[in-house]
Amino acid sequence: MIAVSEALERILAGLRPTGAETVALPDGWGRVLARPVAARLTQPPVDVSAMDGYALRAAEATLGARLRLAGASPAGRPFTEALRPGEAVRIFTGGALPPGADAILLQEDARAEDGHVTPTEAPRAGRWIRRAGLDFRLGDVLLQPGRRLSARDVGLAAAANHPWLHVHRRPRVAILATGDEIVLPGEALPPGGIVSSNAHALSALVRAAGAEPLVLPIAGDDRAAIGASAEAAAGCDLIVTTGGASVGEHDLVQSALEPLGFSLDFWKIAMRPGKPLIWGGLRGAPLLGLPGNPVSAIVCAVVFLVPALRRLSGLPAAPVETRSALLGRPLEANDRRQDYLRAELSRDTQGRQVVTPFPVQDSSMLATLARADALVVRAPGAPAAGANTEVEFVELSFLGV
Amino acid sequence: MIAVSEALERILAGLRPTGAETVALPDGWGRVLARPVAARLTQPPVDVSAMDGYALRAAEATLGARLRLAGASPAGRPFTEALRPGEAVRIFTGGALPPGADAILLQEDARAEDGHVTPTEAPRAGRWIRRAGLDFRLGDVLLQPGRRLSARDVGLAAAANHPWLHVHRRPRVAILATGDEIVLPGEALPPGGIVSSNAHALSALVRAAGAEPLVLPIAGDDRAAIGASAEAAAGCDLIVTTGGASVGEHDLVQSALEPLGFSLDFWKIAMRPGKPLIWGGLRGAPLLGLPGNPVSAIVCAVVFLVPALRRLSGLPAAPVETRSALLGRPLEANDRRQDYLRAELSRDTQGRQVVTPFPVQDSSMLATLARADALVVRAPGAPAAGANTEVEFVELSFLGV
């Protein structure tokens, strides 16, 4: 059995980000940038007004002065003549400052009549002027590769005049569920049968991580069937199997794949739920074998598959992020396996975040997992912890999982 | 000017969730459930083993006893005959407990030879048995309407034997950017021109919230053009405009829409950035008019559009969630407008979360907004706050925004 951290390091070390593809700007949302986005213009391109009012010279705009209105400078239609002495120009938010002007008289501080304007409050030179390049300058790198693009990033790339973006191709992930006992939802259920849930949960998790799932037909507990399905995964960036990872007589994934050239890296991890976990390679494609138990499969997917998908997508190699909160009930000392306890989040009377593990943690309880907000992480050999101790947890909703 | 909270209440009160549609199970991820998902079976359907080992009677399984192996009960192929005295059955994780058995002898606690098994450790009755219905029972409501489906929920619905789900239709949201000065990214940029970024950022935000954007062609500052674009929004669940929301001479949205039957609810909010915000209705469709300034538009979208989209999607009416952290630098007392300060998140030396507003908060700085992790919320009239004071913030990455 190897430690969770070592297993994750070995998994991440075996993965390379996908190549770049070119997508239209609106399709960039949620994708990971493969090439930098540099500004193709300076924003604002010239000095502009931050408010509606009048552009003028501060030195002339004394209380009661009467300045002739020479024109208007709305956003998009700059007034390009130089301001002559005694003149002002009507200006609007985003409008270009006319040459010669050095101040903005706010419209609520002005009285306008007969083509003239009179300050009722003296403006200060430079105030309410946005200088050219305040937001960004031509050539500035605004977005770096390896960043998942937010809605704001898409807006920024647009503002920097990019109709196209270069992003990492979505990783293609084959998902193979194995087991004689599982059938597709809605199909006739034989005695002892279980409806297949892992492939569908994992497919959703793969989509949540921005990758593309390929759900293969269920393979029975039969070497030939597993082998044939694995062939169908050719060309994928990652193969994920579920079931058949341990060494019982009915656990066949490893033995089915060996004749096809499967090379095993490791297959046992000191964690709960989820001890049997296969990591290896099949004809150049990395293969992650998750346990068949639905709760173990999803917890292992959060811990190993999510970071793997991120790495393949072009994000930095890193474990899934944890937060800390106060423990809602005491926990016994942990044994040598890293524990991931299904838990609820709440607030205490002082508004502090509390994370409370469910009392029953049986790894077959999918309804409990679906209800959980968080997985409390308990390190191997962690001592008993009292209520209100600070503990680390993975927030599940944060991942769309 | 009305308060942010009142504005949000009025917006949410005017919205109804979309109707239901039927989607295949894998398309349910991220959608909001419209009808309950009740279990169509009991899981596990019978008592099953939680481990690989031998099913037997605890009373007979004394140390050194020799029990005859009567057969095997792997997952999916139950051994259905009753266990006779002196018998054991090979069993695997998930395998049905044969009638008469009351205990599981773990395989590591057993010695098997010549069709017999001998305990090397005495098993305890009931241990390692998962009772029928431990996960859920036929008819249990597992997922309630009004819940956005996680990957785990999809797995749970699958396990409960649902190949189809009934979810709220994705809200259709028309997005109309107005302004003579804006052009599409990559198009020729006239003097004083600005590349349109709002529609693209808002379109991404709409997708991030699980709704469907309809980006209308840009309308110039011209009543007829705005009116024609608004007609193109017919059939949408929400119309979002950007630009033209204030009362300057070049702000035309309200006056362009009035002849088309626009009814205004309010249009000024005590917040910064983002004072001018239109809320009203156009021929039965709610209309949200965001400011033209990109930072104001996105901040207003986080505060008002995200909750509106959630409500339309079938989620409960609620403001966007906030968290609290320690302030990274002192802030002056606030005036009468609710402030949303662009800020970075970090950890202090004790590992506590710190949120630090950027020193320059000009509402034209889109690059700063894209860099921000959070918006620190400052209530109207909030007193000066020292570093390390606890403050509320909206976490932007959490929203995919």
PDB file of C-alpha atoms in Angstrom, chain B residues 254-391:
ATOM      1  CA  GLN B 254     -35.239  53.508 -21.685  1.00  0.00           C
ATOM      2  CA  SER B 255     -36.523  55.988 -24.233  1.00  0.00           C
ATOM      3  CA  ALA B 256     -36.063  53.511 -27.085  1.00  0.00           C
ATOM      4  CA  LEU B 257     -38.027  50.812 -25.285  1.00  0.00           C
ATOM      5  CA  GLU B 258     -40.887  52.965 -23.965  1.00  0.00           C
ATOM      6  CA  PRO B 259     -42.742  53.069 -27.315  1.00  0.00           C
ATOM      7  CA  LEU B 260     -42.511  49.264 -27.413  1.00  0.00           C
ATOM      8  CA  GLY B 261     -44.394  48.987 -24.129  1.00  0.00           C
ATOM      9  CA  PHE B 262     -41.520  48.924 -21.638  1.00  0.00           C
ATOM     10  CA  SER B 263     -42.658  49.367 -18.048  1.00  0.00           C
ATOM     11  CA  LEU B 264     -39.970  50.587 -15.668  1.00  0.00           C
ATOM     12  CA  ASP B 265     -39.787  49.336 -12.081  1.00  0.00           C
ATOM     13  CA  PHE B 266     -36.612  51.159 -10.957  1.00  0.00           C
ATOM     14  CA  TRP B 267     -33.364  52.341 -12.489  1.00  0.00           C
ATOM     15  CA  LYS B 268     -31.021  53.642  -9.803  1.00  0.00           C
ATOM     16  CA  ILE B 269     -29.306  51.627  -7.094  1.00  0.00           C
ATOM     17  CA  ALA B 270     -27.172  52.737  -4.164  1.00  0.00           C
ATOM     18  CA  MET B 271     -24.163  50.664  -5.141  1.00  0.00           C
ATOM     19  CA  ARG B 272     -20.655  51.107  -6.496  1.00  0.00           C
ATOM     20  CA  PRO B 273     -19.683  50.230  -9.126  1.00  0.00           C
ATOM     21  CA  GLY B 274     -22.978  50.240 -10.955  1.00  0.00           C
ATOM     22  CA  LYS B 275     -25.447  52.942  -9.927  1.00  0.00           C
ATOM     23  CA  PRO B 276     -27.537  52.991 -13.120  1.00  0.00           C
ATOM     24  CA  LEU B 277     -29.421  49.683 -13.358  1.00  0.00           C
ATOM     25  CA  ILE B 278     -32.735  49.322 -15.135  1.00  0.00           C
ATOM     26  CA  TRP B 279     -35.334  46.805 -14.006  1.00  0.00           C
ATOM     27  CA  GLY B 280     -38.658  46.479 -15.745  1.00  0.00           C
ATOM     28  CA  GLY B 281     -40.698  44.459 -18.196  1.00  0.00           C
ATOM     29  CA  LEU B 282     -41.042  44.428 -21.968  1.00  0.00           C
ATOM     30  CA  ARG B 283     -44.150  42.629 -23.264  1.00  0.00           C
ATOM     31  CA  GLY B 284     -44.109  40.050 -20.523  1.00  0.00           C
ATOM     32  CA  ALA B 285     -40.336  39.485 -20.487  1.00  0.00           C
ATOM     33  CA  PRO B 286     -38.362  40.811 -17.533  1.00  0.00           C
ATOM     34  CA  LEU B 287     -35.619  43.244 -18.580  1.00  0.00           C
ATOM     35  CA  LEU B 288     -32.426  43.954 -16.649  1.00  0.00           C
ATOM     36  CA  GLY B 289     -30.459  46.952 -17.926  1.00  0.00           C
ATOM     37  CA  LEU B 290     -26.827  46.801 -16.810  1.00  0.00           C
ATOM     38  CA  PRO B 291     -24.398  49.729 -16.963  1.00  0.00           C
ATOM     39  CA  GLY B 292     -22.209  50.072 -20.060  1.00  0.00           C
ATOM     40  CA  ASN B 293     -19.001  50.199 -18.053  1.00  0.00           C
ATOM     41  CA  PRO B 294     -17.525  46.672 -18.214  1.00  0.00           C
ATOM     42  CA  VAL B 295     -16.561  46.419 -14.539  1.00  0.00           C
ATOM     43  CA  SER B 296     -19.909  47.822 -13.392  1.00  0.00           C
ATOM     44  CA  ALA B 297     -21.722  45.496 -15.778  1.00  0.00           C
ATOM     45  CA  ILE B 298     -19.992  42.384 -14.424  1.00  0.00           C
ATOM     46  CA  VAL B 299     -20.268  43.379 -10.759  1.00  0.00           C
ATOM     47  CA  CYS B 300     -23.990  44.127 -11.215  1.00  0.00           C
ATOM     48  CA  ALA B 301     -24.338  40.819 -13.041  1.00  0.00           C
ATOM     49  CA  VAL B 302     -22.779  38.952 -10.096  1.00  0.00           C
ATOM     50  CA  VAL B 303     -25.074  40.712  -7.629  1.00  0.00           C
ATOM     51  CA  PHE B 304     -28.341  40.706  -9.623  1.00  0.00           C
ATOM     52  CA  LEU B 305     -28.095  38.565 -12.755  1.00  0.00           C
ATOM     53  CA  VAL B 306     -26.636  35.422 -11.118  1.00  0.00           C
ATOM     54  CA  PRO B 307     -29.462  35.243  -8.529  1.00  0.00           C
ATOM     55  CA  ALA B 308     -31.993  36.031 -11.293  1.00  0.00           C
ATOM     56  CA  LEU B 309     -30.661  33.210 -13.475  1.00  0.00           C
ATOM     57  CA  ARG B 310     -30.727  30.819 -10.530  1.00  0.00           C
ATOM     58  CA  ARG B 311     -34.347  31.730  -9.805  1.00  0.00           C
ATOM     59  CA  LEU B 312     -35.334  31.278 -13.456  1.00  0.00           C
ATOM     60  CA  SER B 313     -33.501  27.914 -13.417  1.00  0.00           C
ATOM     61  CA  GLY B 314     -35.646  26.672 -10.540  1.00  0.00           C
ATOM     62  CA  LEU B 315     -33.290  27.285  -7.620  1.00  0.00           C
ATOM     63  CA  PRO B 316     -34.546  29.117  -4.506  1.00  0.00           C
ATOM     64  CA  ALA B 317     -34.689  32.935  -4.591  1.00  0.00           C
ATOM     65  CA  ALA B 318     -31.586  34.049  -2.672  1.00  0.00           C
ATOM     66  CA  PRO B 319     -28.728  36.544  -2.884  1.00  0.00           C
ATOM     67  CA  VAL B 320     -25.355  35.345  -4.102  1.00  0.00           C
ATOM     68  CA  GLU B 321     -23.543  33.598  -1.235  1.00  0.00           C
ATOM     69  CA  THR B 322     -20.830  35.411   0.721  1.00  0.00           C
ATOM     70  CA  ARG B 323     -18.006  34.127   2.915  1.00  0.00           C
ATOM     71  CA  SER B 324     -15.951  35.972   5.480  1.00  0.00           C
ATOM     72  CA  ALA B 325     -12.209  36.491   5.819  1.00  0.00           C
ATOM     73  CA  LEU B 326      -9.770  38.900   7.439  1.00  0.00           C
ATOM     74  CA  LEU B 327      -9.219  42.225   5.747  1.00  0.00           C
ATOM     75  CA  GLY B 328      -5.709  42.549   4.310  1.00  0.00           C
ATOM     76  CA  ARG B 329      -5.491  46.326   4.540  1.00  0.00           C
ATOM     77  CA  PRO B 330      -7.462  49.095   6.279  1.00  0.00           C
ATOM     78  CA  LEU B 331     -10.482  50.655   4.571  1.00  0.00           C
ATOM     79  CA  GLU B 332     -11.973  54.104   5.008  1.00  0.00           C
ATOM     80  CA  ALA B 333     -15.557  54.609   6.132  1.00  0.00           C
ATOM     81  CA  ASN B 334     -18.035  54.000   3.324  1.00  0.00           C
ATOM     82  CA  ASP B 335     -20.575  56.510   2.004  1.00  0.00           C
ATOM     83  CA  ARG B 336     -24.242  55.723   1.316  1.00  0.00           C
ATOM     84  CA  ARG B 337     -23.591  53.350  -1.584  1.00  0.00           C
ATOM     85  CA  GLN B 338     -22.964  49.625  -1.107  1.00  0.00           C
ATOM     86  CA  ASP B 339     -19.431  49.013  -2.317  1.00  0.00           C
ATOM     87  CA  TYR B 340     -18.028  45.936  -4.076  1.00  0.00           C
ATOM     88  CA  LEU B 341     -14.231  46.132  -3.894  1.00  0.00           C
ATOM     89  CA  ARG B 342     -12.149  43.987  -6.228  1.00  0.00           C
ATOM     90  CA  ALA B 343      -9.793  41.953  -4.023  1.00  0.00           C
ATOM     91  CA  GLU B 344      -7.251  39.130  -3.843  1.00  0.00           C
ATOM     92  CA  LEU B 345      -7.434  36.098  -1.545  1.00  0.00           C
ATOM     93  CA  SER B 346      -4.395  34.802   0.333  1.00  0.00           C
ATOM     94  CA  ARG B 347      -3.440  33.055   3.601  1.00  0.00           C
ATOM     95  CA  ASP B 348      -1.718  34.677   6.555  1.00  0.00           C
ATOM     96  CA  THR B 349       1.160  33.028   8.446  1.00  0.00           C
ATOM     97  CA  GLN B 350      -1.380  31.223  10.661  1.00  0.00           C
ATOM     98  CA  GLY B 351      -3.141  29.809   7.608  1.00  0.00           C
ATOM     99  CA  ARG B 352      -6.198  32.054   7.943  1.00  0.00           C
ATOM    100  CA  GLN B 353      -7.856  33.394   4.820  1.00  0.00           C
ATOM    101  CA  VAL B 354      -7.162  37.057   4.052  1.00  0.00           C
ATOM    102  CA  VAL B 355      -8.965  39.214   1.496  1.00  0.00           C
ATOM    103  CA  THR B 356      -7.128  42.327   0.287  1.00  0.00           C
ATOM    104  CA  PRO B 357      -8.852  44.960  -1.874  1.00  0.00           C
ATOM    105  CA  PHE B 358      -6.694  46.340  -4.686  1.00  0.00           C
ATOM    106  CA  PRO B 359      -5.514  49.893  -3.969  1.00  0.00           C
ATOM    107  CA  VAL B 360      -7.012  51.354  -7.179  1.00  0.00           C
ATOM    108  CA  GLN B 361     -10.709  50.523  -7.651  1.00  0.00           C
ATOM    109  CA  ASP B 362     -11.492  52.535 -10.806  1.00  0.00           C
ATOM    110  CA  SER B 363     -14.517  50.965 -12.461  1.00  0.00           C
ATOM    111  CA  SER B 364     -12.913  51.039 -15.912  1.00  0.00           C
ATOM    112  CA  MET B 365     -10.182  48.551 -14.993  1.00  0.00           C
ATOM    113  CA  LEU B 366     -11.221  45.243 -16.497  1.00  0.00           C
ATOM    114  CA  ALA B 367      -7.760  43.669 -16.139  1.00  0.00           C
ATOM    115  CA  THR B 368      -7.940  44.284 -12.382  1.00  0.00           C
ATOM    116  CA  LEU B 369     -11.396  42.721 -12.251  1.00  0.00           C
ATOM    117  CA  ALA B 370     -10.157  39.641 -14.123  1.00  0.00           C
ATOM    118  CA  ARG B 371      -7.272  39.309 -11.630  1.00  0.00           C
ATOM    119  CA  ALA B 372      -9.628  39.578  -8.638  1.00  0.00           C
ATOM    120  CA  ASP B 373     -10.546  36.486  -6.636  1.00  0.00           C
ATOM    121  CA  ALA B 374     -13.276  38.194  -4.683  1.00  0.00           C
ATOM    122  CA  LEU B 375     -15.547  41.197  -4.233  1.00  0.00           C
ATOM    123  CA  VAL B 376     -15.411  42.618  -0.706  1.00  0.00           C
ATOM    124  CA  VAL B 377     -18.898  43.828   0.246  1.00  0.00           C
ATOM    125  CA  ARG B 378     -19.051  47.133   2.145  1.00  0.00           C
ATOM    126  CA  ALA B 379     -22.504  48.080   3.451  1.00  0.00           C
ATOM    127  CA  PRO B 380     -23.749  51.678   3.078  1.00  0.00           C
ATOM    128  CA  GLY B 381     -22.340  53.797   5.915  1.00  0.00           C
ATOM    129  CA  ALA B 382     -19.923  51.059   7.037  1.00  0.00           C
ATOM    130  CA  PRO B 383     -17.373  52.563   9.469  1.00  0.00           C
ATOM    131  CA  ALA B 384     -13.638  52.560   8.771  1.00  0.00           C
ATOM    132  CA  ALA B 385     -12.246  49.038   9.121  1.00  0.00           C
ATOM    133  CA  GLY B 386      -8.722  48.133  10.236  1.00  0.00           C
ATOM    134  CA  ALA B 387      -6.582  45.337   8.812  1.00  0.00           C
ATOM    135  CA  ASN B 388      -7.595  41.904  10.215  1.00  0.00           C
ATOM    136  CA  THR B 389     -11.210  42.965  10.697  1.00  0.00           C
ATOM    137  CA  GLU B 390     -13.597  40.272   9.487  1.00  0.00           C
ATOM    138  CA  VAL B 391     -15.336  41.246   6.227  1.00  0.00           C
TER     139      VAL B 391
END
